[in-house]
Tab-separated table of C-alpha atoms in Angstrom:
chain	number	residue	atom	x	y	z
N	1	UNK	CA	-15.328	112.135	2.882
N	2	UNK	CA	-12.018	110.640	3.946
N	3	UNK	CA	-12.034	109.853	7.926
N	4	UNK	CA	-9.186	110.177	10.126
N	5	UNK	CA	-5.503	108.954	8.317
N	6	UNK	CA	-2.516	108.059	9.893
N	7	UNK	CA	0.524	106.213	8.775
N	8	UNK	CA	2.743	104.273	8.776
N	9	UNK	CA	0.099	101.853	10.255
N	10	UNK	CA	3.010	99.771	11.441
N	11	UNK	CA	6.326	101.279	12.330
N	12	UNK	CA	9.376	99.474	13.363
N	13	UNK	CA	12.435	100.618	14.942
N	14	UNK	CA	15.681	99.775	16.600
N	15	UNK	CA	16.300	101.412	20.045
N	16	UNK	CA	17.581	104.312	20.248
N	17	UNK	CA	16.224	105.651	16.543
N	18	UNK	CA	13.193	107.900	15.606
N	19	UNK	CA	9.791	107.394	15.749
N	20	UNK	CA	7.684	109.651	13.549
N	21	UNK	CA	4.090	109.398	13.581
N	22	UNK	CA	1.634	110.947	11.659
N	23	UNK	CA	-1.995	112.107	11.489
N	24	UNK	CA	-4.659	113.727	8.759
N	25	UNK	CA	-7.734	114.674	10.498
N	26	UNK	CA	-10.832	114.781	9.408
N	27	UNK	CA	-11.713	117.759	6.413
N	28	UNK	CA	-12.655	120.641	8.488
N	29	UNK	CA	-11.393	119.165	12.121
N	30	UNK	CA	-8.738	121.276	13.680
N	31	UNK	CA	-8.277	119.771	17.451
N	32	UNK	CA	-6.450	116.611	17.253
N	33	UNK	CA	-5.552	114.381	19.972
N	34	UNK	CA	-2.863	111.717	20.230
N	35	UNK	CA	-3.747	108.612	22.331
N	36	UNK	CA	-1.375	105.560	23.087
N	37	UNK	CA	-3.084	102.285	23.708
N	38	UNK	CA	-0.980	99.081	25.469
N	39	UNK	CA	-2.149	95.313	24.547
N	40	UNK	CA	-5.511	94.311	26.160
N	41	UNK	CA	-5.710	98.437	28.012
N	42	UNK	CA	-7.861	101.589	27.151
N	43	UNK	CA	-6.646	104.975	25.525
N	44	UNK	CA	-4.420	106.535	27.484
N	45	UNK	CA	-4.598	110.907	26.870
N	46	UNK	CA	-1.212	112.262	25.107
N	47	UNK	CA	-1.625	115.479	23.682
N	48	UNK	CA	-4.449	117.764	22.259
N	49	UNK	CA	-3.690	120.416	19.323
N	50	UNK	CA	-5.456	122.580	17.596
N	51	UNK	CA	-3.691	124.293	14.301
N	52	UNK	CA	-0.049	125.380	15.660
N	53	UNK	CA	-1.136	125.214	19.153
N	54	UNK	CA	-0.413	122.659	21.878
N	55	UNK	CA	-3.735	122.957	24.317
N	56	UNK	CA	-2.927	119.831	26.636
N	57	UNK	CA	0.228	117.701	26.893
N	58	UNK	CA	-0.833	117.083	30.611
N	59	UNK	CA	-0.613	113.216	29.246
N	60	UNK	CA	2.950	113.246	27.352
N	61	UNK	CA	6.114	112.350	29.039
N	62	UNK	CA	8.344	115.247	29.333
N	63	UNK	CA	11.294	113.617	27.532
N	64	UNK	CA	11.701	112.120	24.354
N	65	UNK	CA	8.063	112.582	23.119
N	66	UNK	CA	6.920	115.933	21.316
N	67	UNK	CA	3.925	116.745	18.911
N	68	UNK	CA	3.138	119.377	17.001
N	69	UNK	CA	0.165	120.143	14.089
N	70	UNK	CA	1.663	122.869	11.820
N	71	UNK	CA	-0.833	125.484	9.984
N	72	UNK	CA	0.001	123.093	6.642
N	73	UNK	CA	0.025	119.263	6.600
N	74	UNK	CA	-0.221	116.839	9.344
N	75	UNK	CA	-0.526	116.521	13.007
N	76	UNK	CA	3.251	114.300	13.443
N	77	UNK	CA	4.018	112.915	16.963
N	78	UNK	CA	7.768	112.502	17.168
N	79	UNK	CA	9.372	110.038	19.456
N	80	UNK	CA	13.533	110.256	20.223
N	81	UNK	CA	15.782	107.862	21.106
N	82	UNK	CA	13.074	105.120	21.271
N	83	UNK	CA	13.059	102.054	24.316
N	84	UNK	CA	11.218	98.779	24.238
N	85	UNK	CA	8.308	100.620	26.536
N	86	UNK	CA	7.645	102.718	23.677
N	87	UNK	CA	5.581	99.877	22.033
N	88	UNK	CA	2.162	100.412	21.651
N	89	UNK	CA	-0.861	101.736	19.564
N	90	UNK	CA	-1.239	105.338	18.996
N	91	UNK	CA	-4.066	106.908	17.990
N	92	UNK	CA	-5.148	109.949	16.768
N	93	UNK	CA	-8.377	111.377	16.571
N	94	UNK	CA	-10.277	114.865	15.480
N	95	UNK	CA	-13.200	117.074	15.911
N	96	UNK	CA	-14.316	120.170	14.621
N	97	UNK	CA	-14.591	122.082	17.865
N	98	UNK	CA	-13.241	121.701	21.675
N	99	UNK	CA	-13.315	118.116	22.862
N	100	UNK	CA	-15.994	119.707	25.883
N	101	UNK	CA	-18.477	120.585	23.128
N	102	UNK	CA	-20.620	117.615	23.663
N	103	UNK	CA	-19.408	115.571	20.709
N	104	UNK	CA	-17.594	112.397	19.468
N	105	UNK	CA	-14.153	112.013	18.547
N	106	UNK	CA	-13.159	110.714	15.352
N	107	UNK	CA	-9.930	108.069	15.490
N	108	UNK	CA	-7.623	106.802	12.698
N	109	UNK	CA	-6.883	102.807	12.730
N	110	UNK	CA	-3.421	103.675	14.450
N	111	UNK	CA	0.024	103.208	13.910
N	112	UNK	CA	1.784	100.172	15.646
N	113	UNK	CA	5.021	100.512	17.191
N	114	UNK	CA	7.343	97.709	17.543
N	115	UNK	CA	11.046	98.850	19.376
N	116	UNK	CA	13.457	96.025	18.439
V	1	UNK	CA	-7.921	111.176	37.727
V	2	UNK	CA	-11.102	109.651	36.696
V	3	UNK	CA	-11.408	106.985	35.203
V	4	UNK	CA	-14.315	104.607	33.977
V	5	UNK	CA	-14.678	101.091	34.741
V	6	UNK	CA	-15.937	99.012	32.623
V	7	UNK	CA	-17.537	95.551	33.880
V	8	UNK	CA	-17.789	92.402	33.118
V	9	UNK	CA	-13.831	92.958	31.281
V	10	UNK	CA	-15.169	90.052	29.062
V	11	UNK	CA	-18.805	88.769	27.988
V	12	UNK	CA	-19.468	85.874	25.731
V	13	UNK	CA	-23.017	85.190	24.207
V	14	UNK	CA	-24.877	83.316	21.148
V	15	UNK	CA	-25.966	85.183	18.336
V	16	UNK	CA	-29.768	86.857	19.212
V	17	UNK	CA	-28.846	87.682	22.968
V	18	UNK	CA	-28.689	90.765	24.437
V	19	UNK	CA	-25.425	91.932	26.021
V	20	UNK	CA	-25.195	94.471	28.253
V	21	UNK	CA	-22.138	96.489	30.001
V	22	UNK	CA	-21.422	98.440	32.258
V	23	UNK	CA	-19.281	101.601	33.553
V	24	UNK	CA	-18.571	103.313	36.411
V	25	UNK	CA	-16.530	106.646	36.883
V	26	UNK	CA	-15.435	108.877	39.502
V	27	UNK	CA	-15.682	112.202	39.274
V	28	UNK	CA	-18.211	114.846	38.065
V	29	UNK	CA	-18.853	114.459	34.093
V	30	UNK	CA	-20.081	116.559	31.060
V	31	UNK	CA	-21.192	113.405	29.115
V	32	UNK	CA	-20.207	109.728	28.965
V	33	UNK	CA	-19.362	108.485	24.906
V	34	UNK	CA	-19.316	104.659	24.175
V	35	UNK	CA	-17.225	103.448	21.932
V	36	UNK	CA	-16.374	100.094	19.732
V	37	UNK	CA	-13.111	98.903	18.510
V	38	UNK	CA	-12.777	95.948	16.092
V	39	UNK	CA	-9.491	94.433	16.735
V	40	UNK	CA	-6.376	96.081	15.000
V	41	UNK	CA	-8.529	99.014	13.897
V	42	UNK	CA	-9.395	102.678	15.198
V	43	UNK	CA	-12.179	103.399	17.892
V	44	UNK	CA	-16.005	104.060	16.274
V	45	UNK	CA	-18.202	106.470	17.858
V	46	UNK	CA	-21.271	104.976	19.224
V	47	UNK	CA	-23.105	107.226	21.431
V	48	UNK	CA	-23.222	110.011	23.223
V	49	UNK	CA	-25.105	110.798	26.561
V	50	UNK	CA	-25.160	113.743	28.638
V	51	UNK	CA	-24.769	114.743	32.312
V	52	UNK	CA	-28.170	115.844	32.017
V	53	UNK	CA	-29.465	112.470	29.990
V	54	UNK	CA	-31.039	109.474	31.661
V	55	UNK	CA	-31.341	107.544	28.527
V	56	UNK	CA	-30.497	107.261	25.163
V	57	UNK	CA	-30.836	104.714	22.225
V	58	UNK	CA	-29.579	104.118	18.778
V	59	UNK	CA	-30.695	101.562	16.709
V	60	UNK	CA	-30.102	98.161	18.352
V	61	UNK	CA	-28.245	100.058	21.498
V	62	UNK	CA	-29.542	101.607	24.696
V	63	UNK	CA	-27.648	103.648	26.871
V	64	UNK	CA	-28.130	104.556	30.566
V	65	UNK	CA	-26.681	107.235	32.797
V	66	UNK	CA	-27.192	107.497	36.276
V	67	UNK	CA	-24.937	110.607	37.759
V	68	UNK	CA	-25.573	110.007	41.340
V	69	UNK	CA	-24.363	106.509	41.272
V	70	UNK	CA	-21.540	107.399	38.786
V	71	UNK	CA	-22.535	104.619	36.643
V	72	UNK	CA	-23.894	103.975	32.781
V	73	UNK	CA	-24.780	100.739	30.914
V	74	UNK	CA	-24.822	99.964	27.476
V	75	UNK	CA	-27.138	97.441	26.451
V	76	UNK	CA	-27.112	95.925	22.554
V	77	UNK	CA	-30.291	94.033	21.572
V	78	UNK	CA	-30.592	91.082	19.266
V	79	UNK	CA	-26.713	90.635	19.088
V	80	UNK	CA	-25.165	90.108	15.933
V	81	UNK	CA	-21.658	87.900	15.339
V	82	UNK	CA	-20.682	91.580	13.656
V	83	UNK	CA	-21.056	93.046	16.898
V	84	UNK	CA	-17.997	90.957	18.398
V	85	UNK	CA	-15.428	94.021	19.377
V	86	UNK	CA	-13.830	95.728	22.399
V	87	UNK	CA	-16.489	98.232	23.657
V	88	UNK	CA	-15.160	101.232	25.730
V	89	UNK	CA	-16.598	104.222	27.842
V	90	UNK	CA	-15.513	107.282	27.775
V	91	UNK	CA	-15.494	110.313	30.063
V	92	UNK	CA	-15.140	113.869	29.197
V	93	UNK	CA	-15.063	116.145	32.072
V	94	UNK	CA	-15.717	120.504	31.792
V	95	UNK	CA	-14.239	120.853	34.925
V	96	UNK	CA	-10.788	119.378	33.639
V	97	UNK	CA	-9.902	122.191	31.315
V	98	UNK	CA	-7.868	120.994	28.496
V	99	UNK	CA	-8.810	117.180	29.503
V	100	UNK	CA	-9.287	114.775	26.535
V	101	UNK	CA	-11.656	112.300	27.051
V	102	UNK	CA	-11.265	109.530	29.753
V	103	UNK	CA	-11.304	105.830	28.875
V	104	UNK	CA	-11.832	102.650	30.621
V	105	UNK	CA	-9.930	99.282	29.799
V	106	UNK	CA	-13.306	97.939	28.003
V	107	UNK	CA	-15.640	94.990	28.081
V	108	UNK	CA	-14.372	92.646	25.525
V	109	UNK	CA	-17.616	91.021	23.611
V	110	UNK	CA	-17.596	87.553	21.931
V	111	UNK	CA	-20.892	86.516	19.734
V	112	UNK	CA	-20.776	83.383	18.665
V	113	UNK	CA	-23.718	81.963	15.790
């Protein structure tokens, strides 16, 4: 029963290029959520999904940074014209119903992103 | 918006100690999740307490909630040198609708044997 997957697990890219991130969730999770974590901080709220709907990008900055988790295939956070501040962990995670339903989340190991 | 609190930020003990840490939040909660993180992985669920909980325990850890002080502790008995990690509390509020869950900056834990 294959947890949470999300690759790369380390990205790298110049300024100004594409980030693409993406995220399997659990078998039979459809709410993900997209977390970004800076060195020695907590997980700072993105974006929560559930299959072709965005419920919450109260957490995403308005520019540059969109998300999306289509009725086939991944959950893929996409991040344009990348800066240096754009390095950090992100994280997804899943769960089989609403994240107010009284259970855990599940989290991938991450992807790193280093902006050259 | 809320946010827990985790204290001490970093804890160092000998193997067979107990370690305990705590968190405070702010506002009104649904339940209060711990969590562990191993360094350069993912976050693992470790427990779950609700608003409506006073205590809870898993194995080797205890969990406390106490709502009118806006506070929880997670105690781990009999520490291992397995159980060194970044431990984090999490929030998840019903009265944020749409609201992921919450975290603190975490209470990093060092067991040395």
């Amino acid at each position: 029963n294959a947890g949470v997957m999300q690759n790369p697990r380390h990205l790298v890219r110049r300024r100004g290029q594409e980030a693409r991130l993406r995220c399997s969730p659990m078998k039979g999770h459809s709410h993900v959520y997209w977390y970004r974590q800076l060195p020695e901080e907590g997980l700072k709220f993105m974006v929560y999904l559930q299959k072709e709907n965005i419920i919450d990008e109260s957490g995403m900055p308005k520019e540059r940074f969109s998300a999306e988790f289509p009725k086939e295939g991944p959950s893929i956070l996409r991040i344009q014209q990348v800066v240096r501040g754009d390095s950090a962990a992100y994280f997804c995670a899943s769960s089989p119903r609403p994240h107010n339903s009284n259970q855990p989340q599940h989290f991938g190991d991450g992807t790193r992103l280093s902006i050259l | 918006s809320q946010q827990g609190e985790e204290d001490p930020q970093a804890l160092s003990i000998q193997e067979g100690e107990n370690a305990t840490m705590n968190c405070s939040y702010k506002t009104s909660i649904n339940n209060l999740q711990w969590y562990r993180q191993n360094s350069g992985r993912g976050l693992v669920h470790l427990i779950l307490i609700r608003s409506n909980e006073r205590e809870k325990h898993s194995g080797r850890l205890r969990v406390t909630l106490d709502t009118s002080k806006k506070s929880s502790s997670l105690l781990i008995t009999a520490s291992r040198a397995a159980d060194t990690a970044s431990y984090f509390c999490a929030t998840d509020s019903y009265n944020q609708a749409g609201t992921a869950l919450i975290f603190g900056k975490g209470t990093t834990l060092s067991v040395s044997s």
